[in-house]
Amino acid sequence: MFVHLHCHSQYSLLDGAARIKGMVKKAKELDMPALAITDHGVMYGVIDFYKKAKEEGIKPIIGCEVYVAPRTRFDRVAKIDDNLYHLVLLAKNQEGYKNLMNIVTKGFLEGFYYKPRVDFELLKEFSQGLIVLSGCLAGQLPQLILKGEVEEARKVAKDYRDIFGEENYYLEIQDHHLPEQKEVNQVLSTMAAEMGIPLAATNDSHYLDREDASVHDVLLCIQTGKTVEEENRLKFPGSEFYLKSPQEMKELFSQYPQALENTLKIADKCNVDFDFSQTYLPYYEIPSGHDEDSYLRELCFEGLKKRYEEITPEQEARLDYELGVISQMGYASYFLIVWDFVRYAHENDILVGPGRGSAAGSLVAYALFITNIDPLKYGLLFERFLNPERVTMPDIDIDFCYELREKVIEYVVNKYGEDRVAQIITFGTMAARAAV
């Protein structure tokens, strides 16, 4: 048996040519008990990967292939600090997952220079709960070995072992039929025996099947602005960077059986679990004499009086229905939070959009002045926004004046805390014609 611990998905942007659904499906077809995700410098795909792996009965291993700065993450000198080393980090437990998120986040916020970069200081600070693989040919150890600096490679290996603990550090060996890897693997094998550091065999998976190598090549061309016909461009050698079967890996590493066995041991050590059964929202302080539901109801009826000269039975019935659904689904605090920061925008002369998306179908949102579109007038359905038959979070898209948008974000951060506020990303995808 064997477990892939070095895998790139489509979230290794313009480099990973494997979709998460396909990765998990293939791992199941290959009868693998677990699978890791280790995208380049990011953790965009972690939740999607976790859910899909769980659905298929595959143990998800959460990781990242980080970029290590040659000096510190704060140094930014051309042709020195853009020469990065690769290092694979895997989360053993919840503490490790949090530390991995801290490392990756600080790599972006503090170390970004062409790529998000981390350094030894960060790795030391957030070392707990992580398993570390020494990396592919772009790792620090292989690079030193290829330059003939074997003693320095030993020193670096010792430093990593000291940081993460001897039970958490592995020398990573790969074989994509490259002569450099043969050389590196021999030295790493000797180091493993002499220093007592275990080996772990991986395949630097960037696509699902051998036949997908050409698709991956096109991705690299898009990334670098080159054409497939150009000779002098970034290109992976050969077509070996796919999700290989345990049998293929066994044949490749027949002289390193322990390195294959260690992938199973690592998989056993990695146990990160997420609880999606609850919705965690920031606490909104309610005035005394109210709970969340009663306060929301009061605000809505106050707002309704401002929206309409006279409240009709139809309007009251619709508001009662929506409030009942919101209460039943436990989302009253969500609406209070949104109402609060939209109110702040109105009070500070920050322009707010009239409302877009399915939230325009909510009379509650209209009564709270979150939206400015009367759903009854235009026959808009509340169920398109929030349906009691489908337990999904409400999603209100709000547009603020771009010049003052930061003031709203600052208000929310100050009120709820920096650790409870995040900005989200959307990914654009290319149609086939955009790849030409």
mmCIF file of N, CA and C in Angstrom, residues 42-139:
data_model
loop_
_atom_site.group_PDB
_atom_site.id
_atom_site.type_symbol
_atom_site.label_atom_id
_atom_site.label_comp_id
_atom_site.label_asym_id
_atom_site.label_seq_id
_atom_site.Cartn_x
_atom_site.Cartn_y
_atom_site.Cartn_z
ATOM 1 N N VAL A 42 -0.577 27.896 -1.019
ATOM 2 C CA VAL A 42 -1.954 28.301 -0.724
ATOM 3 C C VAL A 42 -2.743 27.130 -0.143
ATOM 4 N N MET A 43 -3.888 27.474 0.468
ATOM 5 C CA MET A 43 -4.782 26.452 1.015
ATOM 6 C C MET A 43 -6.210 26.674 0.513
ATOM 7 N N TYR A 44 -6.325 27.219 -0.696
ATOM 8 C CA TYR A 44 -7.637 27.550 -1.249
ATOM 9 C C TYR A 44 -8.561 26.328 -1.339
ATOM 10 N N GLY A 45 -7.997 25.182 -1.657
ATOM 11 C CA GLY A 45 -8.829 24.021 -1.955
ATOM 12 C C GLY A 45 -9.095 23.103 -0.786
ATOM 13 N N VAL A 46 -8.645 23.469 0.408
ATOM 14 C CA VAL A 46 -8.670 22.546 1.546
ATOM 15 C C VAL A 46 -10.076 22.066 1.893
ATOM 16 N N ILE A 47 -11.035 22.973 2.024
ATOM 17 C CA ILE A 47 -12.373 22.573 2.468
ATOM 18 C C ILE A 47 -13.067 21.720 1.407
ATOM 19 N N ASP A 48 -12.966 22.128 0.155
ATOM 20 C CA ASP A 48 -13.544 21.345 -0.941
ATOM 21 C C ASP A 48 -12.928 19.947 -0.958
ATOM 22 N N PHE A 49 -11.616 19.888 -0.823
ATOM 23 C CA PHE A 49 -10.911 18.606 -0.802
ATOM 24 C C PHE A 49 -11.366 17.754 0.378
ATOM 25 N N TYR A 50 -11.444 18.348 1.548
ATOM 26 C CA TYR A 50 -11.839 17.615 2.755
ATOM 27 C C TYR A 50 -13.228 16.996 2.579
ATOM 28 N N LYS A 51 -14.173 17.801 2.110
ATOM 29 C CA LYS A 51 -15.548 17.314 1.969
ATOM 30 C C LYS A 51 -15.649 16.199 0.934
ATOM 31 N N LYS A 52 -14.993 16.386 -0.201
ATOM 32 C CA LYS A 52 -15.084 15.371 -1.258
ATOM 33 C C LYS A 52 -14.388 14.078 -0.850
ATOM 34 N N ALA A 53 -13.263 14.193 -0.145
ATOM 35 C CA ALA A 53 -12.563 12.996 0.328
ATOM 36 C C ALA A 53 -13.430 12.231 1.322
ATOM 37 N N LYS A 54 -14.044 12.946 2.245
ATOM 38 C CA LYS A 54 -14.912 12.305 3.239
ATOM 39 C C LYS A 54 -16.088 11.605 2.571
ATOM 40 N N GLU A 55 -16.654 12.245 1.559
ATOM 41 C CA GLU A 55 -17.785 11.650 0.831
ATOM 42 C C GLU A 55 -17.409 10.312 0.207
ATOM 43 N N GLU A 56 -16.152 10.185 -0.220
ATOM 44 C CA GLU A 56 -15.706 8.965 -0.894
ATOM 45 C C GLU A 56 -15.019 7.978 0.052
ATOM 46 N N GLY A 57 -15.013 8.282 1.345
ATOM 47 C CA GLY A 57 -14.386 7.372 2.304
ATOM 48 C C GLY A 57 -12.874 7.406 2.271
ATOM 49 N N ILE A 58 -12.304 8.499 1.753
ATOM 50 C CA ILE A 58 -10.853 8.689 1.709
ATOM 51 C C ILE A 58 -10.454 9.624 2.848
ATOM 52 N N LYS A 59 -9.416 9.264 3.578
ATOM 53 C CA LYS A 59 -8.948 10.133 4.656
ATOM 54 C C LYS A 59 -8.237 11.347 4.058
ATOM 55 N N PRO A 60 -8.723 12.565 4.339
ATOM 56 C CA PRO A 60 -8.062 13.755 3.789
ATOM 57 C C PRO A 60 -6.880 14.184 4.648
ATOM 58 N N ILE A 61 -5.750 14.418 4.014
ATOM 59 C CA ILE A 61 -4.565 14.932 4.704
ATOM 60 C C ILE A 61 -4.354 16.360 4.215
ATOM 61 N N ILE A 62 -4.377 17.286 5.148
ATOM 62 C CA ILE A 62 -4.330 18.705 4.810
ATOM 63 C C ILE A 62 -2.893 19.196 4.856
ATOM 64 N N GLY A 63 -2.438 19.754 3.735
ATOM 65 C CA GLY A 63 -1.059 20.225 3.699
ATOM 66 C C GLY A 63 -0.869 21.380 2.743
ATOM 67 N N CYS A 64 0.387 21.767 2.591
ATOM 68 C CA CYS A 64 0.747 22.853 1.678
ATOM 69 C C CYS A 64 2.224 22.724 1.340
ATOM 70 N N GLU A 65 2.559 22.950 0.081
ATOM 71 C CA GLU A 65 3.967 23.041 -0.305
ATOM 72 C C GLU A 65 4.347 24.518 -0.264
ATOM 73 N N VAL A 66 5.020 24.904 0.813
ATOM 74 C CA VAL A 66 5.329 26.321 1.013
ATOM 75 C C VAL A 66 6.635 26.688 0.320
ATOM 76 N N TYR A 67 6.794 27.982 0.091
ATOM 77 C CA TYR A 67 8.031 28.527 -0.467
ATOM 78 C C TYR A 67 8.867 29.097 0.677
ATOM 79 N N VAL A 68 10.079 28.590 0.826
ATOM 80 C CA VAL A 68 10.960 29.052 1.900
ATOM 81 C C VAL A 68 11.960 30.057 1.335
ATOM 82 N N ALA A 69 12.013 31.230 1.946
ATOM 83 C CA ALA A 69 12.933 32.280 1.499
ATOM 84 C C ALA A 69 14.376 31.876 1.788
ATOM 85 N N PRO A 70 15.319 32.222 0.909
ATOM 86 C CA PRO A 70 16.723 31.855 1.130
ATOM 87 C C PRO A 70 17.337 32.570 2.330
ATOM 88 N N ARG A 71 16.796 33.751 2.661
ATOM 89 C CA ARG A 71 17.272 34.474 3.846
ATOM 90 C C ARG A 71 16.080 34.624 4.805
ATOM 91 N N THR A 72 15.499 35.805 4.894
ATOM 92 C CA THR A 72 14.288 35.954 5.692
ATOM 93 C C THR A 72 13.139 36.346 4.778
ATOM 94 N N ARG A 73 11.937 36.229 5.292
ATOM 95 C CA ARG A 73 10.754 36.566 4.487
ATOM 96 C C ARG A 73 10.652 38.065 4.217
ATOM 97 N N PHE A 74 11.433 38.855 4.926
ATOM 98 C CA PHE A 74 11.383 40.310 4.749
ATOM 99 C C PHE A 74 12.396 40.819 3.719
ATOM 100 N N ASP A 75 13.358 39.967 3.337
ATOM 101 C CA ASP A 75 14.374 40.377 2.359
ATOM 102 C C ASP A 75 13.798 40.320 0.948
ATOM 103 N N ARG A 76 14.069 41.365 0.170
ATOM 104 C CA ARG A 76 13.512 41.444 -1.185
ATOM 105 C C ARG A 76 14.537 42.023 -2.154
ATOM 106 N N VAL A 77 15.577 41.269 -2.408
ATOM 107 C CA VAL A 77 16.609 41.692 -3.352
ATOM 108 C C VAL A 77 16.525 40.793 -4.581
ATOM 109 N N ALA A 78 16.393 41.397 -5.754
ATOM 110 C CA ALA A 78 16.261 40.636 -7.000
ATOM 111 C C ALA A 78 17.447 39.707 -7.208
ATOM 112 N N LYS A 79 17.162 38.528 -7.766
ATOM 113 C CA LYS A 79 18.145 37.494 -8.092
ATOM 114 C C LYS A 79 18.785 36.862 -6.852
ATOM 115 N N ILE A 80 18.318 37.244 -5.675
ATOM 116 C CA ILE A 80 18.755 36.587 -4.439
ATOM 117 C C ILE A 80 17.530 36.031 -3.721
ATOM 118 N N ASP A 81 16.603 36.915 -3.395
ATOM 119 C CA ASP A 81 15.462 36.521 -2.582
ATOM 120 C C ASP A 81 14.294 35.965 -3.383
ATOM 121 N N ASP A 82 14.423 35.922 -4.714
ATOM 122 C CA ASP A 82 13.397 35.265 -5.520
ATOM 123 C C ASP A 82 13.785 33.824 -5.853
ATOM 124 N N ASN A 83 14.911 33.354 -5.325
ATOM 125 C CA ASN A 83 15.309 31.950 -5.465
ATOM 126 C C ASN A 83 14.776 31.181 -4.255
ATOM 127 N N LEU A 84 13.652 30.524 -4.433
ATOM 128 C CA LEU A 84 12.929 29.945 -3.303
ATOM 129 C C LEU A 84 13.120 28.439 -3.210
ATOM 130 N N TYR A 85 12.973 27.915 -1.989
ATOM 131 C CA TYR A 85 13.016 26.472 -1.753
ATOM 132 C C TYR A 85 11.604 25.961 -1.458
ATOM 133 N N HIS A 86 11.317 24.752 -1.913
ATOM 134 C CA HIS A 86 10.020 24.141 -1.652
ATOM 135 C C HIS A 86 10.109 23.246 -0.413
ATOM 136 N N LEU A 87 9.030 23.235 0.355
ATOM 137 C CA LEU A 87 8.964 22.414 1.568
ATOM 138 C C LEU A 87 7.516 21.993 1.775
ATOM 139 N N VAL A 88 7.286 20.705 2.047
ATOM 140 C CA VAL A 88 5.927 20.198 2.226
ATOM 141 C C VAL A 88 5.593 20.116 3.714
ATOM 142 N N LEU A 89 4.493 20.758 4.100
ATOM 143 C CA LEU A 89 4.001 20.726 5.477
ATOM 144 C C LEU A 89 2.651 20.022 5.502
ATOM 145 N N LEU A 90 2.490 19.078 6.427
ATOM 146 C CA LEU A 90 1.238 18.341 6.585
ATOM 147 C C LEU A 90 0.730 18.517 8.010
ATOM 148 N N ALA A 91 -0.568 18.761 8.161
ATOM 149 C CA ALA A 91 -1.149 18.969 9.489
ATOM 150 C C ALA A 91 -1.469 17.630 10.147
ATOM 151 N N LYS A 92 -0.916 17.424 11.352
ATOM 152 C CA LYS A 92 -1.200 16.203 12.103
ATOM 153 C C LYS A 92 -2.545 16.286 12.826
ATOM 154 N N ASN A 93 -2.879 17.461 13.301
ATOM 155 C CA ASN A 93 -4.047 17.631 14.165
ATOM 156 C C ASN A 93 -4.576 19.053 14.026
ATOM 157 N N GLN A 94 -5.540 19.416 14.890
ATOM 158 C CA GLN A 94 -6.138 20.748 14.786
ATOM 159 C C GLN A 94 -5.109 21.846 15.045
ATOM 160 N N GLU A 95 -4.218 21.603 16.012
ATOM 161 C CA GLU A 95 -3.175 22.591 16.286
ATOM 162 C C GLU A 95 -2.286 22.774 15.056
ATOM 163 N N GLY A 96 -1.942 21.668 14.419
ATOM 164 C CA GLY A 96 -1.123 21.747 13.218
ATOM 165 C C GLY A 96 -1.827 22.472 12.093
ATOM 166 N N TYR A 97 -3.138 22.240 11.965
ATOM 167 C CA TYR A 97 -3.911 22.933 10.929
ATOM 168 C C TYR A 97 -3.903 24.441 11.165
ATOM 169 N N LYS A 98 -4.106 24.846 12.420
ATOM 170 C CA LYS A 98 -4.084 26.280 12.740
ATOM 171 C C LYS A 98 -2.699 26.867 12.486
ATOM 172 N N ASN A 99 -1.661 26.112 12.850
ATOM 173 C CA ASN A 99 -0.303 26.600 12.612
ATOM 174 C C ASN A 99 0.002 26.701 11.121
ATOM 175 N N LEU A 100 -0.496 25.729 10.366
ATOM 176 C CA LEU A 100 -0.299 25.771 8.913
ATOM 177 C C LEU A 100 -0.984 27.000 8.315
ATOM 178 N N MET A 101 -2.192 27.297 8.784
ATOM 179 C CA MET A 101 -2.889 28.495 8.303
ATOM 180 C C MET A 101 -2.115 29.760 8.660
ATOM 181 N N ASN A 102 -1.557 29.790 9.863
ATOM 182 C CA ASN A 102 -0.761 30.951 10.274
ATOM 183 C C ASN A 102 0.466 31.129 9.382
ATOM 184 N N ILE A 103 1.145 30.024 9.113
ATOM 185 C CA ILE A 103 2.351 30.075 8.276
ATOM 186 C C ILE A 103 2.014 30.588 6.878
ATOM 187 N N VAL A 104 0.972 30.009 6.282
ATOM 188 C CA VAL A 104 0.590 30.393 4.918
ATOM 189 C C VAL A 104 0.116 31.847 4.870
ATOM 190 N N THR A 105 -0.686 32.245 5.846
ATOM 191 C CA THR A 105 -1.199 33.618 5.885
ATOM 192 C C THR A 105 -0.065 34.626 6.023
ATOM 193 N N LYS A 106 0.848 34.374 6.945
ATOM 194 C CA LYS A 106 1.968 35.296 7.140
ATOM 195 C C LYS A 106 2.912 35.280 5.936
ATOM 196 N N GLY A 107 2.963 34.150 5.243
ATOM 197 C CA GLY A 107 3.745 34.098 4.015
ATOM 198 C C GLY A 107 3.243 35.101 2.988
ATOM 199 N N PHE A 108 1.908 35.263 2.933
ATOM 200 C CA PHE A 108 1.318 36.253 2.029
ATOM 201 C C PHE A 108 1.462 37.673 2.570
ATOM 202 N N LEU A 109 1.084 37.862 3.831
ATOM 203 C CA LEU A 109 1.011 39.217 4.381
ATOM 204 C C LEU A 109 2.377 39.825 4.656
ATOM 205 N N GLU A 110 3.341 38.987 5.030
ATOM 206 C CA GLU A 110 4.651 39.505 5.433
ATOM 207 C C GLU A 110 5.771 39.139 4.463
ATOM 208 N N GLY A 111 5.634 38.018 3.778
ATOM 209 C CA GLY A 111 6.755 37.530 2.989
ATOM 210 C C GLY A 111 6.580 37.567 1.490
ATOM 211 N N PHE A 112 5.491 38.156 1.015
ATOM 212 C CA PHE A 112 5.222 38.058 -0.424
ATOM 213 C C PHE A 112 6.261 38.820 -1.248
ATOM 214 N N TYR A 113 6.884 38.091 -2.155
ATOM 215 C CA TYR A 113 7.823 38.666 -3.121
ATOM 216 C C TYR A 113 7.817 37.726 -4.324
ATOM 217 N N TYR A 114 6.966 38.009 -5.293
ATOM 218 C CA TYR A 114 6.647 37.120 -6.411
ATOM 219 C C TYR A 114 5.789 35.934 -5.954
ATOM 220 N N LYS A 115 6.160 35.337 -4.828
ATOM 221 C CA LYS A 115 5.410 34.231 -4.237
ATOM 222 C C LYS A 115 5.252 34.499 -2.737
ATOM 223 N N PRO A 116 4.268 33.844 -2.096
ATOM 224 C CA PRO A 116 4.183 33.943 -0.636
ATOM 225 C C PRO A 116 5.325 33.145 -0.008
ATOM 226 N N ARG A 117 6.172 33.785 0.801
ATOM 227 C CA ARG A 117 7.381 33.134 1.307
ATOM 228 C C ARG A 117 7.374 33.054 2.831
ATOM 229 N N VAL A 118 7.877 31.947 3.325
ATOM 230 C CA VAL A 118 8.043 31.775 4.767
ATOM 231 C C VAL A 118 9.538 31.660 5.057
ATOM 232 N N ASP A 119 9.883 31.630 6.337
ATOM 233 C CA ASP A 119 11.294 31.483 6.699
ATOM 234 C C ASP A 119 11.417 30.654 7.975
ATOM 235 N N PHE A 120 12.649 30.446 8.428
ATOM 236 C CA PHE A 120 12.880 29.605 9.598
ATOM 237 C C PHE A 120 12.216 30.181 10.846
ATOM 238 N N GLU A 121 12.175 31.494 10.951
ATOM 239 C CA GLU A 121 11.544 32.110 12.116
ATOM 240 C C GLU A 121 10.072 31.717 12.208
ATOM 241 N N LEU A 122 9.361 31.808 11.084
ATOM 242 C CA LEU A 122 7.948 31.421 11.061
ATOM 243 C C LEU A 122 7.776 29.939 11.348
ATOM 244 N N LEU A 123 8.614 29.125 10.739
ATOM 245 C CA LEU A 123 8.507 27.677 10.916
ATOM 246 C C LEU A 123 8.745 27.286 12.369
ATOM 247 N N LYS A 124 9.680 27.965 13.029
ATOM 248 C CA LYS A 124 9.922 27.701 14.453
ATOM 249 C C LYS A 124 8.724 28.117 15.296
ATOM 250 N N GLU A 125 8.175 29.281 14.992
ATOM 251 C CA GLU A 125 7.070 29.817 15.790
ATOM 252 C C GLU A 125 5.827 28.945 15.701
ATOM 253 N N PHE A 126 5.588 28.358 14.528
ATOM 254 C CA PHE A 126 4.362 27.581 14.313
ATOM 255 C C PHE A 126 4.678 26.125 13.957
ATOM 256 N N SER A 127 5.589 25.521 14.688
ATOM 257 C CA SER A 127 6.079 24.182 14.340
ATOM 258 C C SER A 127 5.224 23.045 14.885
ATOM 259 N N GLN A 128 4.436 23.322 15.906
ATOM 260 C CA GLN A 128 3.713 22.240 16.571
ATOM 261 C C GLN A 128 2.616 21.650 15.687
ATOM 262 N N GLY A 129 2.470 20.330 15.778
ATOM 263 C CA GLY A 129 1.384 19.657 15.073
ATOM 264 C C GLY A 129 1.591 19.498 13.586
ATOM 265 N N LEU A 130 2.832 19.618 13.131
ATOM 266 C CA LEU A 130 3.107 19.510 11.696
ATOM 267 C C LEU A 130 4.084 18.387 11.397
ATOM 268 N N ILE A 131 3.878 17.738 10.263
ATOM 269 C CA ILE A 131 4.840 16.791 9.701
ATOM 270 C C ILE A 131 5.449 17.458 8.478
ATOM 271 N N VAL A 132 6.753 17.281 8.305
ATOM 272 C CA VAL A 132 7.470 17.992 7.249
ATOM 273 C C VAL A 132 8.194 17.015 6.333
ATOM 274 N N LEU A 133 8.028 17.209 5.025
ATOM 275 C CA LEU A 133 8.791 16.478 4.015
ATOM 276 C C LEU A 133 9.784 17.454 3.394
ATOM 277 N N SER A 134 10.994 16.997 3.153
ATOM 278 C CA SER A 134 12.085 17.905 2.775
ATOM 279 C C SER A 134 11.929 18.548 1.400
ATOM 280 N N GLY A 135 11.003 18.031 0.580
ATOM 281 C CA GLY A 135 10.718 18.717 -0.676
ATOM 282 C C GLY A 135 11.213 18.004 -1.922
ATOM 283 N N CYS A 136 10.746 18.514 -3.064
ATOM 284 C CA CYS A 136 11.115 17.981 -4.377
ATOM 285 C C CYS A 136 12.505 18.478 -4.756
ATOM 286 N N LEU A 137 12.855 18.392 -6.029
ATOM 287 C CA LEU A 137 14.168 18.880 -6.477
ATOM 288 C C LEU A 137 14.365 20.362 -6.179
ATOM 289 N N ALA A 138 13.260 21.093 -6.020
ATOM 290 C CA ALA A 138 13.364 22.515 -5.691
ATOM 291 C C ALA A 138 13.496 22.750 -4.192
ATOM 292 N N GLY A 139 13.569 21.668 -3.409
ATOM 293 C CA GLY A 139 13.770 21.800 -1.971
ATOM 294 C C GLY A 139 15.200 22.209 -1.650
#
